[in-house]
Protein backbone atom coordinates (compact mmCIF):
# COMPACT_ATOMS: atom_id res chain seq x y z
CA UNK A 1 0.00 0.00 0.00
CA UNK A 2 2.77 2.39 0.95
CA UNK A 3 4.55 1.67 -2.31
CA UNK A 4 1.42 2.31 -4.36
CA UNK A 5 0.73 5.59 -2.57
CA UNK A 6 4.35 6.68 -2.98
CA UNK A 7 4.22 6.04 -6.72
CA UNK A 8 0.83 7.72 -7.01
CA UNK A 9 2.05 10.76 -5.09
CA UNK A 10 5.16 11.02 -7.26
CA UNK A 11 3.09 10.91 -10.41
CA UNK A 12 0.49 13.41 -9.25
CA UNK A 13 3.02 15.90 -7.97
CA UNK A 14 5.42 15.61 -10.92
CA UNK A 15 3.00 14.78 -13.71
CA UNK A 16 4.37 14.18 -17.19
CA UNK A 17 2.47 12.41 -19.93
CA UNK A 18 4.29 9.09 -20.29
CA UNK A 19 4.34 7.74 -16.69
CA UNK A 20 0.56 7.65 -16.54
CA UNK A 21 0.19 4.80 -19.02
CA UNK A 22 2.76 2.67 -17.18
CA UNK A 23 1.62 3.12 -13.60
CA UNK A 24 -2.04 4.18 -13.36
CA UNK A 25 -3.58 0.89 -14.36
CA UNK A 26 -6.67 -1.00 -13.28
CA UNK A 27 -4.82 -3.06 -10.70
CA UNK A 28 -3.54 -0.09 -8.70
CA UNK A 29 -6.92 1.63 -8.56
CA UNK A 30 -8.71 -1.56 -7.55
CA UNK A 31 -6.19 -2.24 -4.79
CA UNK A 32 -6.43 1.28 -3.43
CA UNK A 33 -10.22 1.21 -3.44
CA UNK A 34 -10.24 -2.07 -1.53
CA UNK A 35 -8.08 -0.65 1.26
CA UNK A 36 -10.17 1.91 3.11
CA UNK A 37 -7.34 3.20 5.30
CA UNK A 38 -5.81 4.72 2.17
CA UNK A 39 -8.77 7.08 1.77
CA UNK A 40 -7.33 10.08 3.62
CA UNK A 41 -4.05 9.96 1.69
CA UNK A 42 -5.83 9.65 -1.64
CA UNK A 43 -8.16 12.53 -0.79
CA UNK A 44 -5.15 14.71 -0.07
CA UNK A 45 -3.53 13.77 -3.35
CA UNK A 46 -6.70 14.46 -5.31
CA UNK A 47 -6.95 17.90 -3.73
CA UNK A 48 -3.28 18.59 -4.43
CA UNK A 49 -3.47 18.13 -8.18
CA UNK A 50 -6.76 18.59 -10.00
CA UNK A 51 -5.09 17.68 -13.33
CA UNK A 52 -4.95 14.12 -11.96
CA UNK A 53 -8.06 13.28 -13.97
CA UNK A 54 -7.03 14.34 -17.45
CA UNK A 55 -4.56 11.59 -18.46
CA UNK A 56 -7.08 8.94 -17.43
CA UNK A 57 -9.56 10.27 -19.98
CA UNK A 58 -7.18 10.14 -22.96
CA UNK A 59 -7.29 6.86 -24.80
CA UNK A 60 -3.93 7.47 -26.48
CA UNK A 61 -2.11 7.02 -23.17
CA UNK A 62 -3.16 3.36 -22.76
CA UNK A 63 -1.80 0.40 -24.73
CA UNK A 64 -5.21 -1.06 -25.63
CA UNK A 65 -8.91 -0.24 -25.61
CA UNK A 66 -9.83 -2.70 -22.85
CA UNK A 67 -7.34 -1.18 -20.40
CA UNK A 68 -8.55 2.30 -21.34
CA UNK A 69 -12.18 1.42 -20.65
CA UNK A 70 -11.26 -0.23 -17.33
CA UNK A 71 -9.33 2.79 -16.18
CA UNK A 72 -12.00 5.24 -17.27
CA UNK A 73 -14.76 3.31 -15.50
CA UNK A 74 -12.79 2.89 -12.28
CA UNK A 75 -11.72 6.53 -12.33
CA UNK A 76 -15.27 7.81 -12.54
CA UNK A 77 -16.35 5.44 -9.76
CA UNK A 78 -13.36 6.59 -7.73
CA UNK A 79 -14.11 10.27 -8.40
CA UNK A 80 -17.80 10.01 -7.47
CA UNK A 81 -17.06 8.21 -4.22
CA UNK A 82 -14.39 10.61 -3.06
CA UNK A 83 -15.94 13.86 -4.28
CA UNK A 84 -18.93 13.17 -2.02
CA UNK A 85 -16.76 12.45 0.99
CA UNK A 86 -14.60 15.50 0.31
CA UNK A 87 -17.61 17.81 0.16
CA UNK A 88 -18.91 16.37 3.41
CA UNK A 89 -15.54 16.77 5.08
CA UNK A 90 -15.28 20.40 3.99
CA UNK A 91 -18.81 21.42 5.06
CA UNK A 92 -18.66 23.79 8.05
CA UNK A 93 -19.65 22.27 11.37
CA UNK A 94 -22.62 23.78 13.16
CA UNK A 95 -21.61 25.96 16.06
CA UNK A 96 -23.04 25.87 19.54
CA UNK A 97 -23.94 29.02 21.47
CA UNK A 98 -24.12 29.78 25.15
CA UNK A 99 -26.35 32.73 25.98
CA UNK A 100 -25.98 34.03 29.53
CA UNK A 101 -28.50 36.51 30.87
CA UNK A 102 -27.27 38.30 33.98
CA UNK A 103 -29.79 39.83 36.37
CA UNK A 104 -28.11 42.61 38.35
CA UNK A 105 -28.66 45.85 40.20
CA UNK A 106 -27.13 49.08 38.90
CA UNK A 107 -24.18 48.75 41.29
CA UNK A 108 -23.66 45.12 40.35
CA UNK A 109 -23.88 46.02 36.67
CA UNK A 110 -20.83 48.28 37.00
CA UNK A 111 -18.85 45.40 38.50
CA UNK A 112 -20.12 43.02 35.81
CA UNK A 113 -18.95 45.25 32.98
CA UNK A 114 -15.50 45.55 34.56
CA UNK A 115 -15.29 41.77 34.97
CA UNK A 116 -16.44 40.96 31.44
CA UNK A 117 -14.25 43.59 29.78
CA UNK A 118 -11.03 43.09 31.75
CA UNK A 119 -11.16 39.41 32.74
CA UNK A 120 -13.76 37.20 31.07
CA UNK A 121 -13.50 38.19 27.39
CA UNK A 122 -9.67 38.29 27.36
CA UNK A 123 -9.62 34.84 29.02
CA UNK A 124 -12.04 33.41 26.45
CA UNK A 125 -9.89 34.85 23.66
CA UNK A 126 -6.88 33.07 25.14
CA UNK A 127 -8.94 29.88 25.34
CA UNK A 128 -9.62 30.03 21.59
CA UNK A 129 -13.02 31.73 21.53
CA UNK A 130 -12.62 34.51 18.99
CA UNK A 131 -15.92 36.38 19.26
CA UNK A 132 -17.99 37.07 22.36
CA UNK A 133 -20.99 39.38 22.24
CA UNK A 134 -22.01 41.50 25.24
CA UNK A 135 -25.30 43.38 24.98
CA UNK A 136 -27.32 45.71 27.18
CA UNK A 137 -31.11 45.34 27.16
CA UNK A 138 -32.64 48.60 25.93
CA UNK A 139 -35.87 48.18 27.89
CA UNK A 140 -34.45 46.75 31.12
CA UNK A 141 -31.34 48.14 32.81
CA UNK A 142 -31.12 45.10 35.09
CA UNK A 143 -30.33 42.64 32.29
CA UNK A 144 -27.04 41.97 30.50
CA UNK A 145 -26.71 39.39 27.69
CA UNK A 146 -23.49 37.51 26.88
CA UNK A 147 -23.37 35.39 23.70
CA UNK A 148 -20.48 32.94 23.28
CA UNK A 149 -20.07 30.97 20.02
CA UNK A 150 -18.46 27.57 20.59
CA UNK A 151 -17.04 24.88 18.32
CA UNK A 152 -18.53 22.05 20.39
CA UNK A 153 -20.36 21.19 23.59
CA UNK A 154 -17.06 19.77 24.80
CA UNK A 155 -15.57 23.24 24.60
CA UNK A 156 -18.42 24.56 26.72
CA UNK A 157 -17.68 22.06 29.48
CA UNK A 158 -13.91 22.64 29.40
CA UNK A 159 -13.90 26.45 29.61
CA UNK A 160 -14.54 26.64 33.39
CA UNK A 161 -11.50 24.42 34.05
CA UNK A 162 -9.39 26.55 31.69
CA UNK A 163 -10.44 29.70 33.52
CA UNK A 164 -9.46 28.21 36.86
CA UNK A 165 -5.93 27.65 35.54
CA UNK A 166 -5.65 31.11 33.93
CA UNK A 167 -3.67 33.27 36.35
CA UNK A 168 -4.37 36.48 34.44
CA UNK A 169 -8.11 35.80 34.56
CA UNK A 170 -8.01 34.99 38.26
CA UNK A 171 -6.19 38.25 38.97
CA UNK A 172 -8.25 40.53 36.72
CA UNK A 173 -11.56 38.97 37.78
CA UNK A 174 -10.86 38.78 41.52
CA UNK A 175 -13.64 41.21 42.52
CA UNK A 176 -16.21 39.07 40.67
CA UNK A 177 -14.77 35.65 41.47
CA UNK A 178 -14.36 36.30 45.19
CA UNK A 179 -17.42 38.48 45.73
CA UNK A 180 -18.68 38.42 49.31
CA UNK A 181 -21.74 36.44 50.41
CA UNK A 182 -23.60 39.63 51.32
CA UNK A 183 -22.25 41.55 48.32
CA UNK A 184 -22.63 39.27 45.25
CA UNK A 185 -21.59 40.38 41.77
CA UNK A 186 -25.09 39.63 40.36
CA UNK A 187 -28.55 38.48 41.39
CA UNK A 188 -28.94 35.48 39.09
CA UNK A 189 -27.79 33.99 35.77
CA UNK A 190 -30.06 32.38 33.17
CA UNK A 191 -28.33 30.14 30.62
CA UNK A 192 -29.56 29.04 27.21
CA UNK A 193 -27.60 26.53 25.11
CA UNK A 194 -28.22 26.44 21.37
CA UNK A 195 -26.96 24.82 18.17
CA UNK A 196 -26.80 26.69 14.88
CA UNK A 197 -29.17 25.90 12.01
CA UNK A 198 -27.86 23.98 9.02
CA UNK A 199 -28.89 27.01 6.97
CA UNK A 200 -26.44 29.23 8.89
CA UNK A 201 -23.96 26.92 10.64
CA UNK A 202 -21.57 29.68 11.74
CA UNK A 203 -22.24 33.03 13.41
CA UNK A 204 -21.56 36.25 11.52
CA UNK A 205 -20.48 39.64 12.73
CA UNK A 206 -22.97 42.38 12.00
CA UNK A 207 -22.41 44.32 8.81
CA UNK A 208 -23.88 47.43 10.44
CA UNK A 209 -21.43 50.35 10.39
CA UNK A 210 -23.36 52.80 12.59
CA UNK A 211 -21.77 53.71 15.95
CA UNK A 212 -22.46 51.05 18.62
CA UNK A 213 -24.42 53.51 20.75
CA UNK A 214 -26.97 53.92 17.92
CA UNK A 215 -27.35 50.30 16.87
CA UNK A 216 -30.34 48.12 17.62
CA UNK A 217 -29.88 44.35 17.86
CA UNK A 218 -33.04 42.26 17.96
CA UNK A 219 -33.08 38.92 19.76
CA UNK A 220 -36.16 36.81 19.03
CA UNK A 221 -37.42 33.60 20.57
CA UNK A 222 -40.12 31.62 18.76
CA UNK A 223 -41.88 29.09 20.98
CA UNK A 224 -43.96 26.21 19.64
CA UNK A 225 -46.75 24.12 21.21
CA UNK A 226 -44.98 20.81 20.50
CA UNK A 227 -41.59 19.42 19.42
CA UNK A 228 -42.97 18.43 16.03
CA UNK A 229 -44.30 21.92 15.30
CA UNK A 230 -41.05 23.46 16.54
CA UNK A 231 -39.05 21.35 14.08
CA UNK A 232 -41.48 22.39 11.37
CA UNK A 233 -40.73 26.06 12.13
CA UNK A 234 -37.01 25.34 11.92
CA UNK A 235 -37.60 23.71 8.54
CA UNK A 236 -39.52 26.79 7.43
CA UNK A 237 -36.52 28.96 8.25
CA UNK A 238 -34.24 26.67 6.29
CA UNK A 239 -36.65 26.52 3.35
CA UNK A 240 -36.32 30.18 2.47
CA UNK A 241 -36.94 32.36 5.53
CA UNK A 242 -33.22 32.80 6.31
CA UNK A 243 -32.61 33.78 2.69
CA UNK A 244 -35.23 36.51 2.95
CA UNK A 245 -33.58 37.96 6.05
CA UNK A 246 -30.23 38.09 4.27
CA UNK A 247 -31.72 39.49 1.06
CA UNK A 248 -33.39 42.36 2.91
CA UNK A 249 -30.27 43.32 4.87
CA UNK A 250 -31.22 42.16 8.37
CA UNK A 251 -27.54 41.43 9.10
CA UNK A 252 -28.22 38.25 11.11
CA UNK A 253 -25.70 37.14 13.73
CA UNK A 254 -27.09 33.63 14.23
CA UNK A 255 -30.09 31.33 13.86
CA UNK A 256 -30.20 28.46 16.32
CA UNK A 257 -32.17 25.63 17.88
CA UNK A 258 -32.45 25.83 21.65
CA UNK A 259 -31.25 22.54 23.13
CA UNK A 260 -31.39 23.60 26.79
CA UNK A 261 -33.38 26.48 28.24
CA UNK A 262 -36.48 27.48 30.17
CA UNK A 263 -38.86 28.09 27.24
CA UNK A 264 -38.55 24.97 25.12
CA UNK A 265 -39.35 23.95 22.51
CA UNK A 266 -38.08 27.14 20.88
CA UNK A 267 -35.61 28.60 18.45
CA UNK A 268 -33.72 31.88 18.73
CA UNK A 269 -32.06 34.27 16.33
CA UNK A 270 -30.46 37.71 16.32
CA UNK A 271 -30.64 40.41 13.66
CA UNK A 272 -28.93 43.82 13.68
CA UNK A 273 -29.79 47.31 12.47
CA UNK A 274 -28.26 50.78 12.34
CA UNK A 275 -31.10 52.21 14.46
CA UNK A 276 -34.74 51.66 15.40
CA UNK A 277 -36.25 53.33 12.27
CA UNK A 278 -34.10 51.07 10.08
CA UNK A 279 -35.31 48.07 12.03
CA UNK A 280 -38.96 49.06 11.60
CA UNK A 281 -38.51 49.69 7.88
CA UNK A 282 -36.79 46.32 7.44
CA UNK A 283 -39.64 44.42 9.06
CA UNK A 284 -42.13 46.32 6.94
CA UNK A 285 -40.21 45.24 3.84
CA UNK A 286 -40.17 41.67 5.15
CA UNK A 287 -43.95 41.62 5.55
CA UNK A 288 -44.49 42.74 1.94
CA UNK A 289 -41.73 40.60 0.39
CA UNK A 290 -43.17 38.30 -2.33
CA UNK A 291 -41.00 35.35 -1.27
CA UNK A 292 -42.33 35.64 2.28
CA UNK A 293 -45.83 35.94 0.88
CA UNK A 294 -45.43 32.56 -0.81
CA UNK A 295 -43.67 30.86 2.09
CA UNK A 296 -46.07 31.87 4.87
CA UNK A 297 -49.15 30.39 3.13
CA UNK A 298 -47.65 27.01 2.32
CA UNK A 299 -49.89 24.35 3.93
CA UNK A 300 -46.94 22.46 5.38
CA UNK A 301 -45.82 25.49 7.41
CA UNK A 302 -49.00 26.39 9.27
CA UNK A 303 -49.55 26.59 13.06
CA UNK A 304 -45.92 25.97 13.97
CA UNK A 305 -45.38 28.67 16.64
CA UNK A 306 -47.53 30.23 19.35
CA UNK A 307 -45.31 32.80 21.08
CA UNK A 308 -42.83 35.40 19.85
CA UNK A 309 -40.61 37.08 22.45
CA UNK A 310 -38.62 40.13 21.30
CA UNK A 311 -35.74 41.74 23.19
CA UNK A 312 -34.00 44.87 21.90
CA UNK A 313 -30.29 45.01 22.66
CA UNK A 314 -27.31 47.27 22.12
CA UNK A 315 -23.68 46.07 22.02
CA UNK A 316 -21.28 47.36 24.65
CA UNK A 317 -18.19 49.21 23.51
CA UNK A 318 -16.07 46.12 24.26
CA UNK A 319 -18.33 43.54 22.57
CA UNK A 320 -16.82 41.47 19.75
CA UNK A 321 -20.17 41.14 17.99
Coordinates of C-alpha atoms in Angstrom, one line a residue:
X1 CA 0.0 0.0 0.0
X2 CA 2.8 2.4 0.9
X3 CA 4.6 1.7 -2.3
X4 CA 1.4 2.3 -4.4
X5 CA 0.7 5.6 -2.6
X6 CA 4.4 6.7 -3.0
X7 CA 4.2 6.0 -6.7
X8 CA 0.8 7.7 -7.0
X9 CA 2.0 10.8 -5.1
X10 CA 5.2 11.0 -7.3
X11 CA 3.1 10.9 -10.4
X12 CA 0.5 13.4 -9.3
X13 CA 3.0 15.9 -8.0
X14 CA 5.4 15.6 -10.9
X15 CA 3.0 14.8 -13.7
X16 CA 4.4 14.2 -17.2
X17 CA 2.5 12.4 -19.9
X18 CA 4.3 9.1 -20.3
X19 CA 4.3 7.7 -16.7
X20 CA 0.6 7.7 -16.5
X21 CA 0.2 4.8 -19.0
X22 CA 2.8 2.7 -17.2
X23 CA 1.6 3.1 -13.6
X24 CA -2.0 4.2 -13.4
X25 CA -3.6 0.9 -14.4
X26 CA -6.7 -1.0 -13.3
X27 CA -4.8 -3.1 -10.7
X28 CA -3.5 -0.1 -8.7
X29 CA -6.9 1.6 -8.6
X30 CA -8.7 -1.6 -7.6
X31 CA -6.2 -2.2 -4.8
X32 CA -6.4 1.3 -3.4
X33 CA -10.2 1.2 -3.4
X34 CA -10.2 -2.1 -1.5
X35 CA -8.1 -0.6 1.3
X36 CA -10.2 1.9 3.1
X37 CA -7.3 3.2 5.3
X38 CA -5.8 4.7 2.2
X39 CA -8.8 7.1 1.8
X40 CA -7.3 10.1 3.6
X41 CA -4.0 10.0 1.7
X42 CA -5.8 9.6 -1.6
X43 CA -8.2 12.5 -0.8
X44 CA -5.1 14.7 -0.1
X45 CA -3.5 13.8 -3.4
X46 CA -6.7 14.5 -5.3
X47 CA -7.0 17.9 -3.7
X48 CA -3.3 18.6 -4.4
X49 CA -3.5 18.1 -8.2
X50 CA -6.8 18.6 -10.0
X51 CA -5.1 17.7 -13.3
X52 CA -5.0 14.1 -12.0
X53 CA -8.1 13.3 -14.0
X54 CA -7.0 14.3 -17.4
X55 CA -4.6 11.6 -18.5
X56 CA -7.1 8.9 -17.4
X57 CA -9.6 10.3 -20.0
X58 CA -7.2 10.1 -23.0
X59 CA -7.3 6.9 -24.8
X60 CA -3.9 7.5 -26.5
X61 CA -2.1 7.0 -23.2
X62 CA -3.2 3.4 -22.8
X63 CA -1.8 0.4 -24.7
X64 CA -5.2 -1.1 -25.6
X65 CA -8.9 -0.2 -25.6
X66 CA -9.8 -2.7 -22.8
X67 CA -7.3 -1.2 -20.4
X68 CA -8.6 2.3 -21.3
X69 CA -12.2 1.4 -20.6
X70 CA -11.3 -0.2 -17.3
X71 CA -9.3 2.8 -16.2
X72 CA -12.0 5.2 -17.3
X73 CA -14.8 3.3 -15.5
X74 CA -12.8 2.9 -12.3
X75 CA -11.7 6.5 -12.3
X76 CA -15.3 7.8 -12.5
X77 CA -16.3 5.4 -9.8
X78 CA -13.4 6.6 -7.7
X79 CA -14.1 10.3 -8.4
X80 CA -17.8 10.0 -7.5
X81 CA -17.1 8.2 -4.2
X82 CA -14.4 10.6 -3.1
X83 CA -15.9 13.9 -4.3
X84 CA -18.9 13.2 -2.0
X85 CA -16.8 12.5 1.0
X86 CA -14.6 15.5 0.3
X87 CA -17.6 17.8 0.2
X88 CA -18.9 16.4 3.4
X89 CA -15.5 16.8 5.1
X90 CA -15.3 20.4 4.0
X91 CA -18.8 21.4 5.1
X92 CA -18.7 23.8 8.1
X93 CA -19.7 22.3 11.4
X94 CA -22.6 23.8 13.2
X95 CA -21.6 26.0 16.1
X96 CA -23.0 25.9 19.5
X97 CA -23.9 29.0 21.5
X98 CA -24.1 29.8 25.1
X99 CA -26.4 32.7 26.0
X100 CA -26.0 34.0 29.5
X101 CA -28.5 36.5 30.9
X102 CA -27.3 38.3 34.0
X103 CA -29.8 39.8 36.4
X104 CA -28.1 42.6 38.4
X105 CA -28.7 45.9 40.2
X106 CA -27.1 49.1 38.9
X107 CA -24.2 48.7 41.3
X108 CA -23.7 45.1 40.3
X109 CA -23.9 46.0 36.7
X110 CA -20.8 48.3 37.0
X111 CA -18.9 45.4 38.5
X112 CA -20.1 43.0 35.8
X113 CA -18.9 45.2 33.0
X114 CA -15.5 45.5 34.6
X115 CA -15.3 41.8 35.0
X116 CA -16.4 41.0 31.4
X117 CA -14.2 43.6 29.8
X118 CA -11.0 43.1 31.8
X119 CA -11.2 39.4 32.7
X120 CA -13.8 37.2 31.1
X121 CA -13.5 38.2 27.4
X122 CA -9.7 38.3 27.4
X123 CA -9.6 34.8 29.0
X124 CA -12.0 33.4 26.5
X125 CA -9.9 34.8 23.7
X126 CA -6.9 33.1 25.1
X127 CA -8.9 29.9 25.3
X128 CA -9.6 30.0 21.6
X129 CA -13.0 31.7 21.5
X130 CA -12.6 34.5 19.0
X131 CA -15.9 36.4 19.3
X132 CA -18.0 37.1 22.4
X133 CA -21.0 39.4 22.2
X134 CA -22.0 41.5 25.2
X135 CA -25.3 43.4 25.0
X136 CA -27.3 45.7 27.2
X137 CA -31.1 45.3 27.2
X138 CA -32.6 48.6 25.9
X139 CA -35.9 48.2 27.9
X140 CA -34.5 46.7 31.1
X141 CA -31.3 48.1 32.8
X142 CA -31.1 45.1 35.1
X143 CA -30.3 42.6 32.3
X144 CA -27.0 42.0 30.5
X145 CA -26.7 39.4 27.7
X146 CA -23.5 37.5 26.9
X147 CA -23.4 35.4 23.7
X148 CA -20.5 32.9 23.3
X149 CA -20.1 31.0 20.0
X150 CA -18.5 27.6 20.6
X151 CA -17.0 24.9 18.3
X152 CA -18.5 22.0 20.4
X153 CA -20.4 21.2 23.6
X154 CA -17.1 19.8 24.8
X155 CA -15.6 23.2 24.6
X156 CA -18.4 24.6 26.7
X157 CA -17.7 22.1 29.5
X158 CA -13.9 22.6 29.4
X159 CA -13.9 26.4 29.6
X160 CA -14.5 26.6 33.4
X161 CA -11.5 24.4 34.1
X162 CA -9.4 26.5 31.7
X163 CA -10.4 29.7 33.5
X164 CA -9.5 28.2 36.9
X165 CA -5.9 27.7 35.5
X166 CA -5.7 31.1 33.9
X167 CA -3.7 33.3 36.4
X168 CA -4.4 36.5 34.4
X169 CA -8.1 35.8 34.6
X170 CA -8.0 35.0 38.3
X171 CA -6.2 38.2 39.0
X172 CA -8.2 40.5 36.7
X173 CA -11.6 39.0 37.8
X174 CA -10.9 38.8 41.5
X175 CA -13.6 41.2 42.5
X176 CA -16.2 39.1 40.7
X177 CA -14.8 35.6 41.5
X178 CA -14.4 36.3 45.2
X179 CA -17.4 38.5 45.7
X180 CA -18.7 38.4 49.3
X181 CA -21.7 36.4 50.4
X182 CA -23.6 39.6 51.3
X183 CA -22.3 41.5 48.3
X184 CA -22.6 39.3 45.2
X185 CA -21.6 40.4 41.8
X186 CA -25.1 39.6 40.4
X187 CA -28.5 38.5 41.4
X188 CA -28.9 35.5 39.1
X189 CA -27.8 34.0 35.8
X190 CA -30.1 32.4 33.2
X191 CA -28.3 30.1 30.6
X192 CA -29.6 29.0 27.2
X193 CA -27.6 26.5 25.1
X194 CA -28.2 26.4 21.4
X195 CA -27.0 24.8 18.2
X196 CA -26.8 26.7 14.9
X197 CA -29.2 25.9 12.0
X198 CA -27.9 24.0 9.0
X199 CA -28.9 27.0 7.0
X200 CA -26.4 29.2 8.9
X201 CA -24.0 26.9 10.6
X202 CA -21.6 29.7 11.7
X203 CA -22.2 33.0 13.4
X204 CA -21.6 36.2 11.5
X205 CA -20.5 39.6 12.7
X206 CA -23.0 42.4 12.0
X207 CA -22.4 44.3 8.8
X208 CA -23.9 47.4 10.4
X209 CA -21.4 50.4 10.4
X210 CA -23.4 52.8 12.6
X211 CA -21.8 53.7 15.9
X212 CA -22.5 51.1 18.6
X213 CA -24.4 53.5 20.8
X214 CA -27.0 53.9 17.9
X215 CA -27.4 50.3 16.9
X216 CA -30.3 48.1 17.6
X217 CA -29.9 44.4 17.9
X218 CA -33.0 42.3 18.0
X219 CA -33.1 38.9 19.8
X220 CA -36.2 36.8 19.0
X221 CA -37.4 33.6 20.6
X222 CA -40.1 31.6 18.8
X223 CA -41.9 29.1 21.0
X224 CA -44.0 26.2 19.6
X225 CA -46.7 24.1 21.2
X226 CA -45.0 20.8 20.5
X227 CA -41.6 19.4 19.4
X228 CA -43.0 18.4 16.0
X229 CA -44.3 21.9 15.3
X230 CA -41.1 23.5 16.5
X231 CA -39.0 21.4 14.1
X232 CA -41.5 22.4 11.4
X233 CA -40.7 26.1 12.1
X234 CA -37.0 25.3 11.9
X235 CA -37.6 23.7 8.5
X236 CA -39.5 26.8 7.4
X237 CA -36.5 29.0 8.3
X238 CA -34.2 26.7 6.3
X239 CA -36.6 26.5 3.4
X240 CA -36.3 30.2 2.5
X241 CA -36.9 32.4 5.5
X242 CA -33.2 32.8 6.3
X243 CA -32.6 33.8 2.7
X244 CA -35.2 36.5 2.9
X245 CA -33.6 38.0 6.0
X246 CA -30.2 38.1 4.3
X247 CA -31.7 39.5 1.1
X248 CA -33.4 42.4 2.9
X249 CA -30.3 43.3 4.9
X250 CA -31.2 42.2 8.4
X251 CA -27.5 41.4 9.1
X252 CA -28.2 38.2 11.1
X253 CA -25.7 37.1 13.7
X254 CA -27.1 33.6 14.2
X255 CA -30.1 31.3 13.9
X256 CA -30.2 28.5 16.3
X257 CA -32.2 25.6 17.9
X258 CA -32.5 25.8 21.6
X259 CA -31.2 22.5 23.1
X260 CA -31.4 23.6 26.8
X261 CA -33.4 26.5 28.2
X262 CA -36.5 27.5 30.2
X263 CA -38.9 28.1 27.2
X264 CA -38.5 25.0 25.1
X265 CA -39.3 24.0 22.5
X266 CA -38.1 27.1 20.9
X267 CA -35.6 28.6 18.5
X268 CA -33.7 31.9 18.7
X269 CA -32.1 34.3 16.3
X270 CA -30.5 37.7 16.3
X271 CA -30.6 40.4 13.7
X272 CA -28.9 43.8 13.7
X273 CA -29.8 47.3 12.5
X274 CA -28.3 50.8 12.3
X275 CA -31.1 52.2 14.5
X276 CA -34.7 51.7 15.4
X277 CA -36.3 53.3 12.3
X278 CA -34.1 51.1 10.1
X279 CA -35.3 48.1 12.0
X280 CA -39.0 49.1 11.6
X281 CA -38.5 49.7 7.9
X282 CA -36.8 46.3 7.4
X283 CA -39.6 44.4 9.1
X284 CA -42.1 46.3 6.9
X285 CA -40.2 45.2 3.8
X286 CA -40.2 41.7 5.1
X287 CA -43.9 41.6 5.5
X288 CA -44.5 42.7 1.9
X289 CA -41.7 40.6 0.4
X290 CA -43.2 38.3 -2.3
X291 CA -41.0 35.4 -1.3
X292 CA -42.3 35.6 2.3
X293 CA -45.8 35.9 0.9
X294 CA -45.4 32.6 -0.8
X295 CA -43.7 30.9 2.1
X296 CA -46.1 31.9 4.9
X297 CA -49.1 30.4 3.1
X298 CA -47.6 27.0 2.3
X299 CA -49.9 24.3 3.9
X300 CA -46.9 22.5 5.4
X301 CA -45.8 25.5 7.4
X302 CA -49.0 26.4 9.3
X303 CA -49.5 26.6 13.1
X304 CA -45.9 26.0 14.0
X305 CA -45.4 28.7 16.6
X306 CA -47.5 30.2 19.3
X307 CA -45.3 32.8 21.1
X308 CA -42.8 35.4 19.8
X309 CA -40.6 37.1 22.4
X310 CA -38.6 40.1 21.3
X311 CA -35.7 41.7 23.2
X312 CA -34.0 44.9 21.9
X313 CA -30.3 45.0 22.7
X314 CA -27.3 47.3 22.1
X315 CA -23.7 46.1 22.0
X316 CA -21.3 47.4 24.6
X317 CA -18.2 49.2 23.5
X318 CA -16.1 46.1 24.3
X319 CA -18.3 43.5 22.6
X320 CA -16.8 41.5 19.7
X321 CA -20.2 41.1 18.0

